[in-house]
Short mmCIF file of C-alpha atoms in Angstrom, two decimals:
data_model
loop_
_atom_site.label_atom_id
_atom_site.label_comp_id
_atom_site.label_asym_id
_atom_site.label_seq_id
_atom_site.Cartn_x
_atom_site.Cartn_y
_atom_site.Cartn_z
CA MET A 63 -0.35 -0.19 0.06
CA LEU A 64 1.40 3.28 -0.53
CA ARG A 65 0.59 4.94 2.38
CA ARG A 66 3.50 7.76 4.20
CA GLY A 67 4.81 6.80 -0.31
CA LEU A 68 2.63 9.10 -0.70
CA VAL A 69 3.32 11.74 1.72
CA VAL A 70 7.41 11.32 1.30
CA LEU A 71 7.65 11.44 -2.40
CA CYS A 72 9.60 14.88 -2.36
CA VAL A 73 12.30 13.77 0.80
CA VAL A 74 13.00 10.13 1.07
CA ALA A 75 15.15 9.94 -1.71
CA ALA A 76 18.06 10.13 0.68
CA CYS A 77 17.08 8.53 3.19
CA GLY A 78 16.83 4.63 0.90
CA ARG A 79 18.64 2.45 -1.42
CA GLY A 80 21.93 4.15 -3.08
CA ALA A 81 20.69 4.88 -7.50
CA GLY A 82 23.21 1.22 -7.44
CA GLU A 83 21.15 -1.45 -5.53
CA PRO A 84 18.10 -3.18 -7.11
CA GLU A 85 14.62 -3.34 -5.30
CA PRO A 86 13.84 -6.90 -4.00
CA LEU A 87 10.80 -8.45 -5.80
CA GLY A 88 8.13 -7.70 -2.88
CA LEU A 89 6.63 -11.86 -3.24
CA VAL A 90 4.01 -12.79 -0.99
CA THR A 91 5.54 -14.73 1.69
CA SER A 92 4.14 -16.05 6.06
CA PRO A 93 6.52 -14.77 7.85
CA PRO A 94 7.87 -17.24 10.71
CA PRO A 95 4.82 -17.71 13.70
CA PRO A 96 6.08 -14.82 16.08
CA LYS A 97 6.48 -15.59 20.07
CA PRO A 98 3.14 -14.79 22.09
CA ILE A 99 2.94 -11.36 23.11
CA GLU A 100 3.37 -10.18 26.90
CA VAL A 101 0.30 -8.51 27.53
CA GLY A 102 1.03 -7.74 31.00
CA LYS A 103 4.37 -6.19 29.85
CA ALA A 104 3.23 -5.02 26.39
CA ARG A 105 1.02 -2.41 28.94
CA ARG A 106 4.35 -1.61 30.47
CA ASP A 107 6.82 -1.32 28.24
CA ALA A 108 7.07 0.38 24.81
CA GLY A 109 8.64 -2.08 23.08
CA GLU A 110 7.08 -5.23 24.12
CA LEU A 111 3.51 -2.61 24.00
CA ALA A 112 5.76 -1.48 19.87
CA ARG A 113 5.37 -5.86 19.33
CA ALA A 114 1.82 -6.11 19.94
CA LEU A 115 0.79 -2.95 17.51
CA THR A 116 2.34 -4.47 14.52
CA GLN A 117 1.34 -7.77 15.57
CA ARG A 118 -1.07 -8.58 12.00
CA TRP A 119 -4.94 -8.60 12.39
CA ARG A 120 -5.53 -11.62 11.70
CA THR A 121 -5.58 -12.65 15.48
CA ALA A 122 -7.84 -9.27 16.21
CA ALA A 123 -10.08 -10.58 14.13
CA ALA A 124 -10.44 -14.75 15.42
CA ALA A 125 -10.98 -12.39 18.64
CA LEU A 126 -13.16 -10.14 17.73
CA GLY A 127 -15.07 -12.50 15.45
CA ASP A 128 -17.97 -9.69 13.22
CA HIS A 129 -16.28 -6.26 13.81
CA ARG A 130 -15.23 -3.65 12.12
CA LEU A 131 -11.66 -1.28 12.65
CA THR A 132 -12.05 2.67 11.57
CA ILE A 133 -9.01 4.03 11.06
CA ASP A 134 -7.18 8.49 10.51
CA SER A 135 -4.63 9.35 10.21
CA GLU A 136 -2.42 12.22 8.66
CA VAL A 137 1.04 12.92 8.32
CA VAL A 138 2.79 16.33 8.19
CA VAL A 139 6.29 17.09 6.48
CA LYS A 140 8.47 20.04 6.79
CA ASP A 141 11.12 21.24 6.33
CA GLY A 142 11.15 23.74 8.79
CA ALA A 143 8.19 26.03 8.80
CA THR A 144 7.52 24.59 5.31
CA GLU A 145 5.46 22.48 4.65
CA LEU A 146 6.01 19.81 2.06
CA GLU A 147 4.18 17.20 2.07
CA ARG A 148 0.89 16.55 3.63
CA LEU A 149 -1.75 13.24 3.82
CA GLY A 150 -4.46 12.41 6.00
CA GLU A 151 -5.79 9.05 5.29
CA HIS A 152 -9.17 6.90 6.28
CA THR A 153 -9.27 3.49 6.26
CA VAL A 154 -13.29 0.71 6.87
CA ILE A 155 -12.59 -3.30 7.29
CA THR A 156 -15.67 -5.09 8.14
CA SER A 157 -15.25 -8.09 9.45
CA SER A 158 -17.55 -11.47 9.97
CA ALA A 159 -16.76 -13.84 12.51
CA ALA A 160 -16.53 -16.52 9.13
CA GLY A 161 -13.16 -14.39 8.07
CA ASP A 162 -15.02 -12.45 4.86
CA TYR A 163 -14.59 -9.21 5.00
CA HIS A 164 -15.04 -5.60 2.23
CA ALA A 165 -11.97 -3.20 3.37
CA VAL A 166 -11.94 0.40 2.18
CA ALA A 167 -9.09 3.04 1.80
CA ASP A 168 -9.35 7.01 1.00
CA ASN A 169 -6.76 9.21 1.45
CA SER A 170 -6.50 12.75 0.98
CA ALA A 171 -4.47 12.86 -2.60
CA ASP A 172 -7.08 10.33 -3.84
CA TYR A 173 -5.67 7.56 -4.05
CA GLY A 174 -6.98 4.56 -2.75
CA ARG A 175 -8.74 1.02 -2.79
CA GLU A 176 -11.01 -0.96 -2.00
CA VAL A 177 -11.06 -5.34 -1.38
CA ILE A 178 -13.62 -7.64 -0.75
CA TRP A 179 -12.46 -11.35 0.21
CA LEU A 180 -16.05 -13.80 0.18
CA ALA A 181 -17.01 -16.89 0.43
CA GLY A 182 -13.19 -17.72 -1.02
CA GLN A 183 -13.23 -15.36 -4.29
CA LEU A 184 -11.10 -11.80 -3.91
CA TYR A 185 -11.59 -9.29 -5.92
CA LEU A 186 -9.46 -5.80 -5.88
CA ARG A 187 -9.65 -2.33 -6.91
CA PRO A 188 -7.77 1.10 -7.06
CA ARG A 189 -11.02 2.85 -5.89
CA TYR A 190 -13.50 4.04 -8.83
CA ALA A 191 -12.18 2.20 -11.07
CA ARG A 192 -13.73 -1.98 -12.21
CA TRP A 193 -12.82 -4.70 -9.94
CA HIS A 194 -10.12 -6.90 -10.48
CA HIS A 195 -11.06 -11.09 -9.33
CA ARG A 196 -8.41 -12.93 -10.00
CA PRO A 197 -5.93 -16.35 -8.09
CA LEU A 198 -4.51 -16.02 -4.96
CA GLU A 199 -0.69 -15.53 -4.26
CA ALA A 200 -0.63 -17.87 -1.01
CA ASP A 201 -3.45 -19.02 0.80
CA ASP A 202 -3.55 -16.25 3.78
CA GLU A 203 -3.03 -13.59 0.88
CA PRO A 204 -6.04 -12.24 2.31
CA ALA A 205 -5.32 -12.45 5.69
CA ALA A 206 -2.34 -10.68 4.85
CA ILE A 207 -4.12 -7.77 2.71
CA ARG A 208 -6.03 -7.30 5.92
CA ASP A 209 -3.13 -7.37 8.43
CA GLN A 210 -1.54 -5.03 5.86
CA LEU A 211 -4.17 -2.48 5.81
CA ALA A 212 -4.85 -2.72 9.41
CA ALA A 213 -1.47 -1.80 9.88
CA VAL A 214 -0.93 1.89 10.01
CA LEU A 215 -1.33 2.33 13.71
CA GLY A 216 1.76 -0.89 14.18
CA ASP A 217 4.18 0.91 12.07
CA TYR A 218 4.02 4.42 13.19
CA PHE A 219 4.05 3.82 16.21
CA GLU A 220 7.01 1.52 15.44
CA LEU A 221 8.51 4.17 14.12
CA CYS A 222 8.71 7.04 16.98
CA ALA A 223 8.50 3.26 19.61
CA ARG A 224 12.17 4.07 21.01
CA GLY A 225 11.28 8.33 22.51
CA VAL A 226 7.92 6.42 24.38
CA GLU A 227 6.97 6.27 27.65
CA VAL A 228 4.35 4.02 28.54
CA SER A 229 2.72 3.54 32.00
CA ASP A 230 -0.22 1.36 32.87
CA LYS A 231 -3.55 3.19 33.76
CA GLY A 232 -6.19 0.49 34.39
CA PRO A 233 -8.76 -1.91 33.46
CA ARG A 234 -11.65 -0.31 30.72
CA GLN A 235 -14.09 -2.26 29.17
CA VAL A 236 -14.20 -1.65 24.60
CA ALA A 237 -16.22 -3.61 22.36
CA GLY A 238 -17.51 -6.25 25.22
CA ARG A 239 -13.80 -6.35 25.97
CA ALA A 240 -11.29 -6.34 28.40
CA GLY A 241 -8.81 -4.83 28.13
CA HIS A 242 -6.40 -2.05 30.01
CA VAL A 243 -5.95 1.92 29.40
CA VAL A 244 -1.75 2.68 28.35
CA GLU A 245 -1.06 6.27 28.46
CA LEU A 246 2.05 7.50 25.29
CA LYS A 247 4.25 9.81 26.14
CA LEU A 248 7.95 11.20 25.85
CA THR A 249 10.29 9.49 27.40
CA PRO A 250 13.04 11.29 29.10
CA SER A 251 15.32 8.84 28.50
CA PRO A 252 15.41 6.70 24.60
CA ARG A 253 15.89 4.53 24.72
CA PRO A 254 19.45 3.03 21.67
CA ALA A 255 17.49 2.24 17.70
CA THR A 256 18.02 -1.79 16.66
CA LYS A 257 19.66 -1.48 14.20
CA ALA A 258 18.13 -1.80 10.40
CA THR A 259 18.36 -4.82 9.42
CA VAL A 260 18.06 -3.82 5.50
CA THR A 261 19.04 -0.22 4.02
CA GLN A 262 16.13 1.30 3.29
CA ARG A 263 15.51 1.38 6.92
CA ALA A 264 18.73 2.82 7.76
CA TRP A 265 17.81 6.47 8.27
CA ARG A 266 15.34 4.71 11.28
CA ASP A 267 19.16 5.15 13.45
CA ARG A 268 19.34 8.79 13.45
CA VAL A 269 15.61 9.69 13.46
CA THR A 270 15.31 11.75 16.58
CA VAL A 271 11.60 11.47 18.56
CA THR A 272 10.34 15.15 20.44
CA ALA A 273 6.54 14.48 21.27
CA VAL A 274 4.37 11.68 21.68
CA ALA A 275 1.07 11.32 23.39
CA GLY A 276 -2.12 9.68 23.15
CA GLU A 277 -3.59 5.72 24.28
CA VAL A 278 -4.11 3.16 23.38
CA VAL A 279 -6.41 0.64 24.94
CA LEU A 280 -5.08 -2.66 24.98
CA ASP A 281 -7.11 -6.19 24.71
CA ASP A 282 -5.96 -8.22 27.99
CA ALA A 283 -6.23 -11.09 26.14
CA ALA A 284 -4.57 -11.50 22.94
CA GLY A 285 -2.77 -8.32 22.86
CA PHE A 286 -3.79 -5.56 20.27
CA ALA A 287 -5.35 -2.10 20.06
CA LEU A 288 -9.14 -1.77 20.13
CA THR A 289 -9.07 1.99 21.19
CA ALA A 290 -6.01 4.33 19.92
CA ARG A 291 -4.94 7.30 19.44
CA LEU A 292 -0.81 8.54 19.69
CA THR A 293 0.63 12.27 17.75
CA ALA A 294 3.73 12.23 17.92
CA GLU A 295 6.82 14.65 15.90
CA VAL A 296 9.94 13.04 14.91
CA THR A 297 13.25 14.94 13.07
CA PHE A 298 15.24 13.17 10.62
CA GLU A 299 17.79 14.44 8.66
CA ARG A 300 17.96 14.41 4.43
CA ASP A 301 20.85 15.85 3.16
CA GLY A 302 22.22 17.28 5.79
CA ARG A 303 18.75 19.09 6.31
CA PRO A 304 16.84 18.85 9.03
CA LEU A 305 13.30 17.41 8.42
CA THR A 306 10.65 17.17 10.59
CA MET A 307 7.75 14.65 10.47
CA ALA A 308 4.28 15.54 12.58
CA ILE A 309 2.04 12.23 12.78
CA SER A 310 -1.79 11.61 13.87
CA VAL A 311 -3.43 8.21 14.02
CA THR A 312 -7.06 7.04 15.95
CA HIS A 313 -7.65 3.81 16.23
CA GLY A 314 -10.89 2.21 16.59
CA VAL A 315 -13.17 -1.09 17.63
CA GLU A 316 -17.44 -1.88 17.03
CA VAL A 317 -18.35 -5.18 17.19
CA VAL A 318 -21.92 -5.47 14.99
CA ALA A 319 -24.25 -7.11 13.35
CA THR A 320 -22.96 -9.78 11.37
CA PRO A 321 -21.84 -8.55 7.17
CA THR A 322 -23.89 -8.29 4.78
CA LEU A 323 -20.82 -8.53 2.68
CA ALA A 324 -22.09 -8.65 -1.63
CA PRO A 325 -19.14 -9.27 -4.88
CA PRO A 326 -19.48 -6.66 -7.23
CA PRO A 327 -21.94 -6.16 -9.95
CA ALA A 328 -20.31 -8.81 -13.01
CA ASP A 329 -20.39 -5.67 -15.28
CA GLN A 330 -17.65 -4.35 -12.89
CA VAL A 331 -15.04 -7.93 -12.61
CA VAL A 332 -12.43 -8.11 -15.36
CA THR A 333 -10.71 -11.11 -14.79
CA THR A 334 -7.20 -11.04 -13.95
CA ALA A 335 -4.35 -13.20 -14.10
CA MET A 336 -1.05 -11.17 -13.22
CA ARG A 337 -0.08 -10.42 -9.02
CA SER A 338 -0.34 -6.83 -8.69
CA THR A 339 3.36 -4.78 -8.72
CA GLU A 340 2.37 -2.26 -6.14
CA VAL A 341 4.13 -4.02 -3.13
CA ASP A 342 7.67 -3.34 -5.24
CA ASP A 343 6.51 0.17 -6.17
CA ARG A 344 5.00 1.65 -2.63
CA ASN A 345 8.79 -0.27 -0.82
CA PHE A 346 10.83 1.62 -3.92
CA LEU A 347 9.19 4.95 -3.19
CA LEU A 348 8.47 4.24 0.93
CA LYS A 349 12.54 4.23 0.46
CA GLY A 350 12.71 2.84 4.67
CA LEU A 351 9.92 5.38 6.46
CA ALA A 352 7.39 2.77 6.38
CA PRO A 353 8.67 -1.36 6.92
CA PRO A 354 8.65 -3.12 3.50
CA GLU A 355 5.86 -4.80 2.98
CA ARG A 356 6.15 -8.54 2.42
CA LYS A 357 2.73 -9.10 1.31
CA ALA A 358 0.31 -9.25 -1.41
CA VAL A 359 -1.24 -6.39 -2.34
CA PRO A 360 -4.50 -5.38 -4.94
CA ASP A 361 -3.67 -4.32 -7.71
CA ASP A 362 -3.46 -0.68 -9.14
CA GLU A 363 -3.13 1.39 -12.10
CA ARG A 364 -0.34 -1.06 -13.79
CA LEU A 365 -2.76 -2.93 -15.17
CA GLY A 366 -3.59 0.57 -17.03
CA THR A 367 -6.87 0.55 -14.50
CA LYS A 368 -6.35 3.66 -12.44
CA PRO A 369 -9.06 6.21 -12.85
#
C-alpha cells in the first residue's frame, strides 16, 4: 500500500537505497510465527507494546468475530516552517466471524483501494476503477491484505517507540472485551535504536522523537489495540537538512451485527491473471519510512485501470 509513500515522495530520496542497489521483489511470503505477546509487559514497556501493536490483524479478527475497524491518520512533513507534504487517510474494514471482509481505504491524494474477500473469491480495485478478480498468490493472501490495511497504528508507533514512555492506567471495557488503558508520552530517556536489518530502514537509526502523546486500550487476552490515539513528532535528516514529520492516528474497533457482504456487480469485474506490482512500487517510493511490505496488495494502475 502506498500509505506514507505518497506523503514523502519529495523528501526521502536520500533516506533509502543507493541508486545502484536493486529493489527486491515484493513476493507474497508467510513470515515465521512470532512469539506470543506478553500483554502485561506491553502495558509498561514500549518495546513490547510495539510488538503488540504490529502483530497481524488476523489475531484480532479471530478474537473479535463480526467487527468493524476504523483508522484515520495524517502525516505532515516540514522543512523548518515550510510544509512539504500532507496526507490524510481513512480506512474502514468490516469483517465477519467467518473471515470474509470488505475494506475501503481512501486518502486526501485521491488515491485509494477497495477489497472484497467473500466465499473464497478475491476482488480488488483502485478506488473508483473496475474490479479485478484473480487467483490467490498464497492461501493466506486475503488475510495478509487485511493485515496490511490494518497496520497503520503499528507502523507509526514502531517508528517512534524508542522515544515513548508507557504506563498502565487501569482497566477499560471496549467492544465487550476487557482491556487496559496504556498512556503514551515522551520519555526523558530515549532508548538506543535497534540497528536496521535492511538498507532502506537505516535512516531510522538517526530519528529523534521530539513529541509523543496519546493512549492505547490494549486487549487483555491477545494484546491488540481495541482503541488508540497517537500524536507524535520526529525529526530526521535528508541531504544534511533536518526535516520534521508530525503524525496523528486514531484507531477504533466496534462490534457489529453479522455484516451483509456482496461481490461487485459482474459488469464491473475483469478477470486478471497477473499479480499486482504495487508492493514493489510502494517499497521503492517509501524508501524506509515504514516497514517493507511482504504481502500482496490490490491490483492498481499498473494494469492500466487507474482513473
